[in-house]
PDB file of C-alpha atoms in Angstrom:
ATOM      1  CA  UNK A   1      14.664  31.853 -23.639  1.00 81.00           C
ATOM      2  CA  UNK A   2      13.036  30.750 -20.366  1.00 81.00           C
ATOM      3  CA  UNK A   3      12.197  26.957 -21.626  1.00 85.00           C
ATOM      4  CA  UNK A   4      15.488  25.764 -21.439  1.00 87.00           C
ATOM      5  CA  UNK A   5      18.141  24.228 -19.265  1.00 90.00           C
ATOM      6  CA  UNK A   6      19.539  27.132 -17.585  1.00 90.00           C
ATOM      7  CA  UNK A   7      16.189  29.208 -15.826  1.00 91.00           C
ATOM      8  CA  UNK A   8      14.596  25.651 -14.585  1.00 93.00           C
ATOM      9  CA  UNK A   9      17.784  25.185 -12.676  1.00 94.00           C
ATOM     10  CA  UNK A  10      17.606  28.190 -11.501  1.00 94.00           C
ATOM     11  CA  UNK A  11      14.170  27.944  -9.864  1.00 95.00           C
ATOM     12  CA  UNK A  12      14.952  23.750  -8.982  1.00 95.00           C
ATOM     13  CA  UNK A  13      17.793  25.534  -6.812  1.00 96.00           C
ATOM     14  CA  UNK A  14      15.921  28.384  -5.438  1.00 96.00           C
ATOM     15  CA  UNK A  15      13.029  25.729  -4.115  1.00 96.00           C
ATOM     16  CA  UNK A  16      15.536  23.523  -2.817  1.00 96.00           C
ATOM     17  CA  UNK A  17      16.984  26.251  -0.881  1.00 96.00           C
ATOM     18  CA  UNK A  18      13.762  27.028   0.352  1.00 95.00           C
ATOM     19  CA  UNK A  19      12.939  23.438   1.611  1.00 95.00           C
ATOM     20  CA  UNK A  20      16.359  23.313   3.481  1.00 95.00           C
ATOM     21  CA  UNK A  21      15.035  26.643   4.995  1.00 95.00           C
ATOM     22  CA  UNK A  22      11.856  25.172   5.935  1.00 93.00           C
ATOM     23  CA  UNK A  23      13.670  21.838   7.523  1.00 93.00           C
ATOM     24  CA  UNK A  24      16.322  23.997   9.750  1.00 93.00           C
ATOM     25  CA  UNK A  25      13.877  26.740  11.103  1.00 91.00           C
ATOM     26  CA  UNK A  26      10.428  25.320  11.405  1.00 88.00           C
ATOM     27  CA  UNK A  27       9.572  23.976  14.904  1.00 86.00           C
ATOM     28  CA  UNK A  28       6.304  22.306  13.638  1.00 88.00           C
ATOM     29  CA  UNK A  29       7.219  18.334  12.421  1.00 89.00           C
ATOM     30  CA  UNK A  30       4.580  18.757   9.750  1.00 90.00           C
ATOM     31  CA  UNK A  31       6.437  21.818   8.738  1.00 91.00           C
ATOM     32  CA  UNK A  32       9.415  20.328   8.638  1.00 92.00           C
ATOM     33  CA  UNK A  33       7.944  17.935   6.177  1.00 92.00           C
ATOM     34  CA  UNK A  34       6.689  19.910   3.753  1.00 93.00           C
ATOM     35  CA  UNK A  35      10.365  21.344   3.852  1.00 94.00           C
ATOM     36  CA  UNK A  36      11.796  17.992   2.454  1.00 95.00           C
ATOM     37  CA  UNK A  37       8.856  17.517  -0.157  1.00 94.00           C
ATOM     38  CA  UNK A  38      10.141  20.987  -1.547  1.00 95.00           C
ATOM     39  CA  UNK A  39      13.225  19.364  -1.240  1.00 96.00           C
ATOM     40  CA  UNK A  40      12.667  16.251  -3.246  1.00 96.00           C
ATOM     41  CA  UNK A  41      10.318  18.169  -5.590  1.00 96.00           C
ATOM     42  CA  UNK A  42      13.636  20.054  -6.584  1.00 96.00           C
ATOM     43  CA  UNK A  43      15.357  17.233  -7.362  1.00 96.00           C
ATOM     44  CA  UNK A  44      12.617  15.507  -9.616  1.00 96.00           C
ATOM     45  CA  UNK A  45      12.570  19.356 -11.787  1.00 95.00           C
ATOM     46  CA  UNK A  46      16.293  18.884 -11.930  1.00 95.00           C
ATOM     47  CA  UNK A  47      15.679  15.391 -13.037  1.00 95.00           C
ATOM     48  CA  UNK A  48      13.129  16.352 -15.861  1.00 95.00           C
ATOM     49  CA  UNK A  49      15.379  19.294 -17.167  1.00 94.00           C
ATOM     50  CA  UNK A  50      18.290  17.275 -17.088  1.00 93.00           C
ATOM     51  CA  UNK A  51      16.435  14.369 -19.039  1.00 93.00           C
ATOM     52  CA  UNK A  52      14.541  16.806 -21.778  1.00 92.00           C
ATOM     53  CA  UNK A  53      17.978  19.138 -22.572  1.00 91.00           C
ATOM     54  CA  UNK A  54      20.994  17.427 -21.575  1.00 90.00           C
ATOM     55  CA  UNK A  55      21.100  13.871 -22.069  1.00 89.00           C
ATOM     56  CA  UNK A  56      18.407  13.352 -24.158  1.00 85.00           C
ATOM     57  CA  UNK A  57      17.641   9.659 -22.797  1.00 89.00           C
ATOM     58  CA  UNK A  58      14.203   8.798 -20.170  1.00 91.00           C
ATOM     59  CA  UNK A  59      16.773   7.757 -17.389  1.00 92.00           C
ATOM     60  CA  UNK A  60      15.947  10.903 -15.734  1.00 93.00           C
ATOM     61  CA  UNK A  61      12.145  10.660 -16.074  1.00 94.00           C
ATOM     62  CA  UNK A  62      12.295   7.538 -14.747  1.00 95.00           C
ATOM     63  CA  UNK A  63      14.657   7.856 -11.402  1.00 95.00           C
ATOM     64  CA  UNK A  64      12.075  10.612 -10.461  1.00 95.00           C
ATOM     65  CA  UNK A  65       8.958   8.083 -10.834  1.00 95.00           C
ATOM     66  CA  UNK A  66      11.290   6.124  -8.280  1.00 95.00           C
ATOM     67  CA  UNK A  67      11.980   9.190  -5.997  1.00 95.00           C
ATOM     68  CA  UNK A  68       7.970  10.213  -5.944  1.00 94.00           C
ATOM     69  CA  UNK A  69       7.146   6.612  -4.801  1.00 94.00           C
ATOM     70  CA  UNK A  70       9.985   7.040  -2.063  1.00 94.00           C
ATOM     71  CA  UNK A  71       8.331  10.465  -1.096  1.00 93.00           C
ATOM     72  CA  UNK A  72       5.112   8.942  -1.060  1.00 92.00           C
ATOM     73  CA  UNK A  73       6.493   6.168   0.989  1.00 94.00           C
ATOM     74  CA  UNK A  74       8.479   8.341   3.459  1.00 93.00           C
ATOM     75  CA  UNK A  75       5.304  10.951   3.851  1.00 92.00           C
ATOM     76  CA  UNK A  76       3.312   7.865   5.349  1.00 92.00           C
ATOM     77  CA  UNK A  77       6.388   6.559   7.713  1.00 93.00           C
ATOM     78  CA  UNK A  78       6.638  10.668   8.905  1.00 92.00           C
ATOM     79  CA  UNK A  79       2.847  11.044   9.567  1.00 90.00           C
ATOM     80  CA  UNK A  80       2.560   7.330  11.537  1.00 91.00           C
ATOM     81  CA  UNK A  81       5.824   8.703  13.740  1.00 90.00           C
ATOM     82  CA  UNK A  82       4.293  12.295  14.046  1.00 90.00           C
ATOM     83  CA  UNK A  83       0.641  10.474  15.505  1.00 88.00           C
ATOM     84  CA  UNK A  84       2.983   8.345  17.732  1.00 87.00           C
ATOM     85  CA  UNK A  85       4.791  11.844  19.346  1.00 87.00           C
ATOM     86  CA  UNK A  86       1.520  13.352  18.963  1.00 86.00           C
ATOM     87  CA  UNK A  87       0.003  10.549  21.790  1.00 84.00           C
ATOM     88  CA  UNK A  88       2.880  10.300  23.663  1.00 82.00           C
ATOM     89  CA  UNK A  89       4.427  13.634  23.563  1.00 79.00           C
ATOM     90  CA  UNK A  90       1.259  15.736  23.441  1.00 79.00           C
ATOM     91  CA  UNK A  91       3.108  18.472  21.081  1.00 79.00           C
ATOM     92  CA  UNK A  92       4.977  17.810  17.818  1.00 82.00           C
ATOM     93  CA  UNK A  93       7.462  20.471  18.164  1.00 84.00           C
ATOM     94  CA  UNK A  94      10.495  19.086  17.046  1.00 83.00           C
ATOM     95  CA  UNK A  95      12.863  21.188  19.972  1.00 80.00           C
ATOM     96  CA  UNK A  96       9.990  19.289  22.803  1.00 79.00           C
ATOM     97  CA  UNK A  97      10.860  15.996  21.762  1.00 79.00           C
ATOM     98  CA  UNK A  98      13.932  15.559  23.506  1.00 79.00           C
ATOM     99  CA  UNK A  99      13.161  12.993  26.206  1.00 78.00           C
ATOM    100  CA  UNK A 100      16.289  10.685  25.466  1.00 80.00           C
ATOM    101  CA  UNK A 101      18.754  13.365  25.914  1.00 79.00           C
ATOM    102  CA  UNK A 102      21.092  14.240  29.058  1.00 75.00           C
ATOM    103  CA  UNK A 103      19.706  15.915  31.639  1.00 69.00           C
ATOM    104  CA  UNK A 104      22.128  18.917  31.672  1.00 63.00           C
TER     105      UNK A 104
ATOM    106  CA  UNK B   1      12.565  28.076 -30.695  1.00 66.00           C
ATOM    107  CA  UNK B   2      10.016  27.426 -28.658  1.00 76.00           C
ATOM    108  CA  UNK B   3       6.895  29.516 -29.103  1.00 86.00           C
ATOM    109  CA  UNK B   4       6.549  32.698 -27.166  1.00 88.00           C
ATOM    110  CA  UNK B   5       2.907  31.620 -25.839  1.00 91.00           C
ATOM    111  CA  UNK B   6       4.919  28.374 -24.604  1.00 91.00           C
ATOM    112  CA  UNK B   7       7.588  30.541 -23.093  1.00 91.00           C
ATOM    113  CA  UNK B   8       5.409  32.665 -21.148  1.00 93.00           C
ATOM    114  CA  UNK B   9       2.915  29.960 -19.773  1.00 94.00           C
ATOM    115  CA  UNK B  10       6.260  27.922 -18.379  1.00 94.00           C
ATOM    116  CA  UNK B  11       7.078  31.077 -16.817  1.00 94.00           C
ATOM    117  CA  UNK B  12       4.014  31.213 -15.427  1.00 95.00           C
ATOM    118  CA  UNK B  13       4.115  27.624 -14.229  1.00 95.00           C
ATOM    119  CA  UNK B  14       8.053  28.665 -12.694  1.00 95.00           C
ATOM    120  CA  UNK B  15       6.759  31.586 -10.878  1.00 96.00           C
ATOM    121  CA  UNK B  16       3.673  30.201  -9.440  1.00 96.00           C
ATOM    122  CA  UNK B  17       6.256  27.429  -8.011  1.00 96.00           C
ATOM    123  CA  UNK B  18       8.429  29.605  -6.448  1.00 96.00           C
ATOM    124  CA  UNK B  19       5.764  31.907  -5.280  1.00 96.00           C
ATOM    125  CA  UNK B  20       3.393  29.406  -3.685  1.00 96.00           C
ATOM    126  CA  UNK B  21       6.924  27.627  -1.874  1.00 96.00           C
ATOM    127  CA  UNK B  22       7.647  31.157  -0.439  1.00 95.00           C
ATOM    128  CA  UNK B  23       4.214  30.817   0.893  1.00 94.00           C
ATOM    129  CA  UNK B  24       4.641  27.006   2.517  1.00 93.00           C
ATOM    130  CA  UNK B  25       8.144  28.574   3.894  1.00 92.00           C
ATOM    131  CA  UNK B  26       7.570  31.718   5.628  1.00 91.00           C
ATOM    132  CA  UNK B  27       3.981  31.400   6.216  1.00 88.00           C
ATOM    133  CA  UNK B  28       3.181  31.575  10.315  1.00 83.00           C
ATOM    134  CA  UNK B  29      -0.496  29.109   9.495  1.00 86.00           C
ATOM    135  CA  UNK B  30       0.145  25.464   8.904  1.00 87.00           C
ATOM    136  CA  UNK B  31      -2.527  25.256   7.020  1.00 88.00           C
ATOM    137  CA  UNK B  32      -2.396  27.960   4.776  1.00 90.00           C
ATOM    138  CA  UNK B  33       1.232  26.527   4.306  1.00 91.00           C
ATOM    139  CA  UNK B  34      -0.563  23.240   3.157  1.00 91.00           C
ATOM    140  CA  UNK B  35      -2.437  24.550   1.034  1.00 92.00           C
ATOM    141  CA  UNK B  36       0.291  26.862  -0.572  1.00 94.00           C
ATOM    142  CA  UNK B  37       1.984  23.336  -1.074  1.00 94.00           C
ATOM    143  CA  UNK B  38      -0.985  21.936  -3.215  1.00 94.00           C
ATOM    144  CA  UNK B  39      -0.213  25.227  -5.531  1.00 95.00           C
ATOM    145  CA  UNK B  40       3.925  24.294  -5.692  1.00 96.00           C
ATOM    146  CA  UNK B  41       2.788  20.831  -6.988  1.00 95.00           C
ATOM    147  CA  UNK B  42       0.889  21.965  -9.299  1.00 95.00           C
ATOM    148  CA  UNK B  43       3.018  24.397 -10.430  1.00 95.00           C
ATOM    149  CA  UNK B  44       5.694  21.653 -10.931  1.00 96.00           C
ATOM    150  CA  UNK B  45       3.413  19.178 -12.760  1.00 96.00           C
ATOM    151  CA  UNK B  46       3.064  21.994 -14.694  1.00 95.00           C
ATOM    152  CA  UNK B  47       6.664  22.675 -15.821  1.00 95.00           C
ATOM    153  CA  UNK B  48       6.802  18.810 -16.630  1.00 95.00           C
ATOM    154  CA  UNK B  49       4.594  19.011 -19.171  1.00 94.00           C
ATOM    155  CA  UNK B  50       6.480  21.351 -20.777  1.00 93.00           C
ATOM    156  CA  UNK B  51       9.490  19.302 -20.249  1.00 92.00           C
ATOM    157  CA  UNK B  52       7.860  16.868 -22.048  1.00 90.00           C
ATOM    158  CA  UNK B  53       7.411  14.219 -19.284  1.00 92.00           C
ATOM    159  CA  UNK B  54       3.199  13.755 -19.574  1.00 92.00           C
ATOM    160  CA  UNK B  55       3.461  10.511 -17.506  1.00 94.00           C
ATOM    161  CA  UNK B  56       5.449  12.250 -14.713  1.00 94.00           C
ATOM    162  CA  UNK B  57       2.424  15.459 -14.438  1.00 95.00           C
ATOM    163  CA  UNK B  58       0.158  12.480 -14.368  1.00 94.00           C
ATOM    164  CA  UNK B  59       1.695  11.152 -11.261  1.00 94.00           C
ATOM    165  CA  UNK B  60       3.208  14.095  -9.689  1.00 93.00           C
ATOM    166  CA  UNK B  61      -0.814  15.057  -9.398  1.00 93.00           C
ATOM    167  CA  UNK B  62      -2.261  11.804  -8.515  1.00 93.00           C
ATOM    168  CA  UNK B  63       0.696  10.855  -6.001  1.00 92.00           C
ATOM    169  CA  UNK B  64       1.732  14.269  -4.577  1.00 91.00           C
ATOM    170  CA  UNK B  65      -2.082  16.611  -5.137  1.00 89.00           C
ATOM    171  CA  UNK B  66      -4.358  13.053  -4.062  1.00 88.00           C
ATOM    172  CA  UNK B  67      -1.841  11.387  -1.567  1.00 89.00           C
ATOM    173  CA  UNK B  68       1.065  13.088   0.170  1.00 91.00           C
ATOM    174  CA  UNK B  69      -0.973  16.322   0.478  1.00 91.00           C
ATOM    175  CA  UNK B  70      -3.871  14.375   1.646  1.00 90.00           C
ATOM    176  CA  UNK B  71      -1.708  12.524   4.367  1.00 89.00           C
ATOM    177  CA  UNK B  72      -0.187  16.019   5.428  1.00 90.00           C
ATOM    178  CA  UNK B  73      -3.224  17.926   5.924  1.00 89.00           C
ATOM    179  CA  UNK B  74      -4.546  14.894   8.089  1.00 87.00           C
ATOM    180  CA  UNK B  75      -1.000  15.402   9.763  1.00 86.00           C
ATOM    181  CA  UNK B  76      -2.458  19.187  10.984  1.00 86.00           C
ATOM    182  CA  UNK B  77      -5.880  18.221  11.769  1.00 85.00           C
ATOM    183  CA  UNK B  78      -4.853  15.346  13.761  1.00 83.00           C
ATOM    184  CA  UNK B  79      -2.497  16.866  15.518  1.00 80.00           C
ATOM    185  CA  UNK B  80      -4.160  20.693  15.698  1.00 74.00           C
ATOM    186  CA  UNK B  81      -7.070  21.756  17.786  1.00 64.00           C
ATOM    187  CA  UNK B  82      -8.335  23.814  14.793  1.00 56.00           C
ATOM    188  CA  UNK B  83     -11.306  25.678  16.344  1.00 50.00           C
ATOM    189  CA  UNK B  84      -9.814  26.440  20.019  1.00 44.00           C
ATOM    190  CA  UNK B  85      -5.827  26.874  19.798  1.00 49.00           C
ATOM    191  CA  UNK B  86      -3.815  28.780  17.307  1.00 53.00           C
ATOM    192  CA  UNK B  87      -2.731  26.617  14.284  1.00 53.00           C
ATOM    193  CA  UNK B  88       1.009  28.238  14.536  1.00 57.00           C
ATOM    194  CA  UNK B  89       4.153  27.565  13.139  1.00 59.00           C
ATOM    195  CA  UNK B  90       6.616  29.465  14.512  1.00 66.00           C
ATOM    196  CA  UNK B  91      10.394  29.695  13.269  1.00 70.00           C
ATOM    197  CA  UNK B  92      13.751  29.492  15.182  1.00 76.00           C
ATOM    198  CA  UNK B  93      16.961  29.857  14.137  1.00 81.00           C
ATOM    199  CA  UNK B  94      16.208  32.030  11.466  1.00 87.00           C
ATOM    200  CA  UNK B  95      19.299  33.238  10.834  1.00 89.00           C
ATOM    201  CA  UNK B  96      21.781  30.461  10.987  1.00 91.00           C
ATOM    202  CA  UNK B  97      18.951  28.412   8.935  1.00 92.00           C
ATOM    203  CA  UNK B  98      19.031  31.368   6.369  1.00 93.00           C
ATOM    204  CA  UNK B  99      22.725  31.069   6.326  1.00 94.00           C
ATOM    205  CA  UNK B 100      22.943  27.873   5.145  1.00 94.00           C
ATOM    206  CA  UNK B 101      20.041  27.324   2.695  1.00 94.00           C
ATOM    207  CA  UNK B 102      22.181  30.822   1.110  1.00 95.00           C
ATOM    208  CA  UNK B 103      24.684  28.649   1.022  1.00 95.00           C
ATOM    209  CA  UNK B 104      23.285  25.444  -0.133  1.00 95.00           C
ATOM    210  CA  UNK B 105      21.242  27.595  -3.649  1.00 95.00           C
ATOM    211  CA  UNK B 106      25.132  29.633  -4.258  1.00 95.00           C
ATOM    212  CA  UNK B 107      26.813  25.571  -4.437  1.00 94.00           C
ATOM    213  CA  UNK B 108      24.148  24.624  -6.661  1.00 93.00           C
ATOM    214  CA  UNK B 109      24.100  27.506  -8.653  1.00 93.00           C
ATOM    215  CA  UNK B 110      27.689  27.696  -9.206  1.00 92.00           C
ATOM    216  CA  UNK B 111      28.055  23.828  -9.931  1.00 92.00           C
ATOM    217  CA  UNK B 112      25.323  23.424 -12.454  1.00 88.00           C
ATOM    218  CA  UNK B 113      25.047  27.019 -13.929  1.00 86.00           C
ATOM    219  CA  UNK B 114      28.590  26.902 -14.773  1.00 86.00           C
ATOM    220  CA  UNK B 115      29.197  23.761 -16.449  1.00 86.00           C
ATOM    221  CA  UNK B 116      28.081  23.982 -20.070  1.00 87.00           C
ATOM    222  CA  UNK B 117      26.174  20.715 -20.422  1.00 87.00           C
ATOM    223  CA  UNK B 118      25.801  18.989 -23.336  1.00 85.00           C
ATOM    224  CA  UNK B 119      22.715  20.015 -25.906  1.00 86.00           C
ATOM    225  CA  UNK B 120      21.042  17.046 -26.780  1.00 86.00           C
ATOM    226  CA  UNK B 121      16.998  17.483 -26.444  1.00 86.00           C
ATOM    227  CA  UNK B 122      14.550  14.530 -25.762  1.00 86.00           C
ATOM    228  CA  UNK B 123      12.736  13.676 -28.520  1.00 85.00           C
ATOM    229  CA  UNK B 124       8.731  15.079 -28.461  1.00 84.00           C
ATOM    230  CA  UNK B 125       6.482  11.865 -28.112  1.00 87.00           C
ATOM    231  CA  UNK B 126       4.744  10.284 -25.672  1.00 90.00           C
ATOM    232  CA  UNK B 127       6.685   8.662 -22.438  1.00 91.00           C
ATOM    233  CA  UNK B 128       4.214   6.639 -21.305  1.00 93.00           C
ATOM    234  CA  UNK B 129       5.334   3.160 -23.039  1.00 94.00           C
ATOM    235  CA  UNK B 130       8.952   4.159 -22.833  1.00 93.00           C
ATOM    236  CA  UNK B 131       8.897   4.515 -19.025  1.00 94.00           C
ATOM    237  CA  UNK B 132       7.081   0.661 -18.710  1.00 94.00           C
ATOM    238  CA  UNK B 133       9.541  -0.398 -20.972  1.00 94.00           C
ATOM    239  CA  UNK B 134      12.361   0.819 -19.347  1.00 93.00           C
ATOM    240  CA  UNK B 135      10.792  -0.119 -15.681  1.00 94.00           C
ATOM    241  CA  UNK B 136      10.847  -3.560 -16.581  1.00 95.00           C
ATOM    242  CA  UNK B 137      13.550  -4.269 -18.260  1.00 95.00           C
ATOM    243  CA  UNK B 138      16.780  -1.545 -17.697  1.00 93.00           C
ATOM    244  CA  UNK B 139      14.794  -0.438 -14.321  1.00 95.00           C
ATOM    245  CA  UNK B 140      13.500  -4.229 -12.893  1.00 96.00           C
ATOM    246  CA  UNK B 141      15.453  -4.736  -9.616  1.00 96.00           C
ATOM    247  CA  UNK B 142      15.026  -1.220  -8.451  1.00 95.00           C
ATOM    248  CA  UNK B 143      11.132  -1.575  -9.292  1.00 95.00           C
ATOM    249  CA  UNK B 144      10.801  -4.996  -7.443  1.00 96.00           C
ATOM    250  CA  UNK B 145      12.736  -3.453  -4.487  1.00 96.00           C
ATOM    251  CA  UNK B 146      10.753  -0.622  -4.457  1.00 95.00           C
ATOM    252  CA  UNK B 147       7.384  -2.779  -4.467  1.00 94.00           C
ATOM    253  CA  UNK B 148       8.605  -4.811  -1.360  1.00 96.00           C
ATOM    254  CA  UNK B 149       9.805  -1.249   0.378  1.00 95.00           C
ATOM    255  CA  UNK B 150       6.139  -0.407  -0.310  1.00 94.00           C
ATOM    256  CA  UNK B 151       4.677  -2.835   1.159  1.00 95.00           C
ATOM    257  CA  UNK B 152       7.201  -2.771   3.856  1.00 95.00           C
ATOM    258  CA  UNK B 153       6.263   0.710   4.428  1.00 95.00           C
ATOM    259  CA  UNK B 154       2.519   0.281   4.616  1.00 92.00           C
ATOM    260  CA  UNK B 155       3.359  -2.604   7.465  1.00 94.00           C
ATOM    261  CA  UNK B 156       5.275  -0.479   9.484  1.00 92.00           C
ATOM    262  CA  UNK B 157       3.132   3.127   9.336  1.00 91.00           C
ATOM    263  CA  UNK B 158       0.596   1.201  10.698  1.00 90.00           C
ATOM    264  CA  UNK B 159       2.489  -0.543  13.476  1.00 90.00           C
ATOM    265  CA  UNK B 160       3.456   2.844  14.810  1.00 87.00           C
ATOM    266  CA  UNK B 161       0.699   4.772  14.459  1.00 82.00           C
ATOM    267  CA  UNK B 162      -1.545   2.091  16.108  1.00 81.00           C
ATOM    268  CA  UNK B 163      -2.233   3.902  19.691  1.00 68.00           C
ATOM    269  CA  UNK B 164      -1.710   0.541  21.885  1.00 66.00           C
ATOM    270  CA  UNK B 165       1.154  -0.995  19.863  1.00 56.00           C
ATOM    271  CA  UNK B 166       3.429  -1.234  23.258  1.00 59.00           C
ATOM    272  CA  UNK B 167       1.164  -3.562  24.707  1.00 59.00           C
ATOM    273  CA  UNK B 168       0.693  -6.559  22.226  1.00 56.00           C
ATOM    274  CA  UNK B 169      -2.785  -8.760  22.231  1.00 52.00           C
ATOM    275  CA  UNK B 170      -4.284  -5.435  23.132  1.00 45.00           C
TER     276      UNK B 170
END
């Protein structure tokens, strides 16, 4: 029986997993965005399945309304700061922006 | 017992998620990786419908398909020559990074898979009028805070992504 609790947990995990891979190997900041919208796109599945199988109640349904507004929100903040290392950095490689750190 | 037609479309909707994500992951094109992204959303507005959360597809498509996918792809072409340079994303770490998202999907699996959860399905009906209920009046603080974060938010993007914001008056 795929539509149940059990497989959509399954795949909520396997694109979480996939985000975090995105976030830790990508170089690209745009990349690593799109890693944490995977990310946060897990949790909201996890949220629905939880909501429609397990508890039975619209709590779930309605803390990931809250977390797309937050995604929404933090997608804006991440492109305004990626334009501003854009201008000033001239690259948005995420190992290039390292200006503040110790000259070894 | 859901029906098998059911079964097999949500199946459809899981695979095309996972699928299109592999895509926005390993892909080496930005771009094609955004628009392998527009696919995962869809493919997870998708399974909500089938989870019975209408009013969630609704917004996971207007929010994530007309907004956050919008803002990213002007993310690449901003930031992109398109025509002249390569539009490359290239991977380090790999296998350190592969390490620990392994690790991260095993402690999820084994803490959720494992558990048996209660059985206690959501009722079939619409969820529009139960969500605005529930926003304002179990959910109110966290939906005024979340207004003034928005608004917050829309100040402060534009602050920083104003080209002469160092030197005010300008």
């Amino acid at each position: 029986m795929i539509l149940s609790l059990q497989p959509t947990l399954l795949v909520a995990a396997a694109l979480f997993s996939l985000g975090l891979y995105s976030v830790l190997s990508r170089r690209n900041a745009v990349a690593v965005l799109m890693g944490i919208e995977l990310m946060l796109n897990s949790a909201n599945l996890q949220f629905a399945a939880f909501s429609r199988f397990a508890t039975g109640r619209l709590d779930g349904q309605v803390f990931a309304l809250f977390v797309i507004v937050l995604a929404a929100a933090e997608a804006a903040v991440a492109l305004a700061i990626i334009l501003a290392l854009y201008h000033n950095a001239r690259s948005i490689q995420v190992d290039e922006a390292d200006r503040l750190r110790d000259e070894p | 017992m859901p029906h098998p037609i059911a079964e097999a479309v949500y199946l459809g909707f899981l695979l095309l998620t996972l699928a299109s994500a592999c895509i926005v992951v390993f892909s080496d094109n930005i771009v094609r990786a955004a628009f392998a992204l527009l696919l995962t959303f869809f493919g997870v507005a998708g399974a909500y419908v089938f989870l019975g959360a209408d009013f969630l597809a609704g917004t996971q498509l207007l929010i994530y398909v007309g907004g956050i996918l919008v803002l990213l792809l002007f993310a690449v072409m901003l930031t992109h020559r398109i025509s002249t340079s390569q539009v490359s994303s290239e991977s380090r770490n790999r296998g350190r990074a592969a390490f620990t998202a392994i690790l991260a999907f095993a402690g999820i699996v084994f803490s959720e898979l494992c558990v048996p959860w209660r059985h206690k399905p959501l009722p079939d009906q619409p969820t529009t009028a139960p969500l605005g209920q529930a926003l304002l009046t179990d959910y109110l603080l966290p939906f005024e805070a979340i207004s003034v974060l928005l608004l917050v938010v829309m100040v402060g993007a534009a602050v920083i992504a104003r080209r002469d914001w160092r030197r005010p008056g300008a």
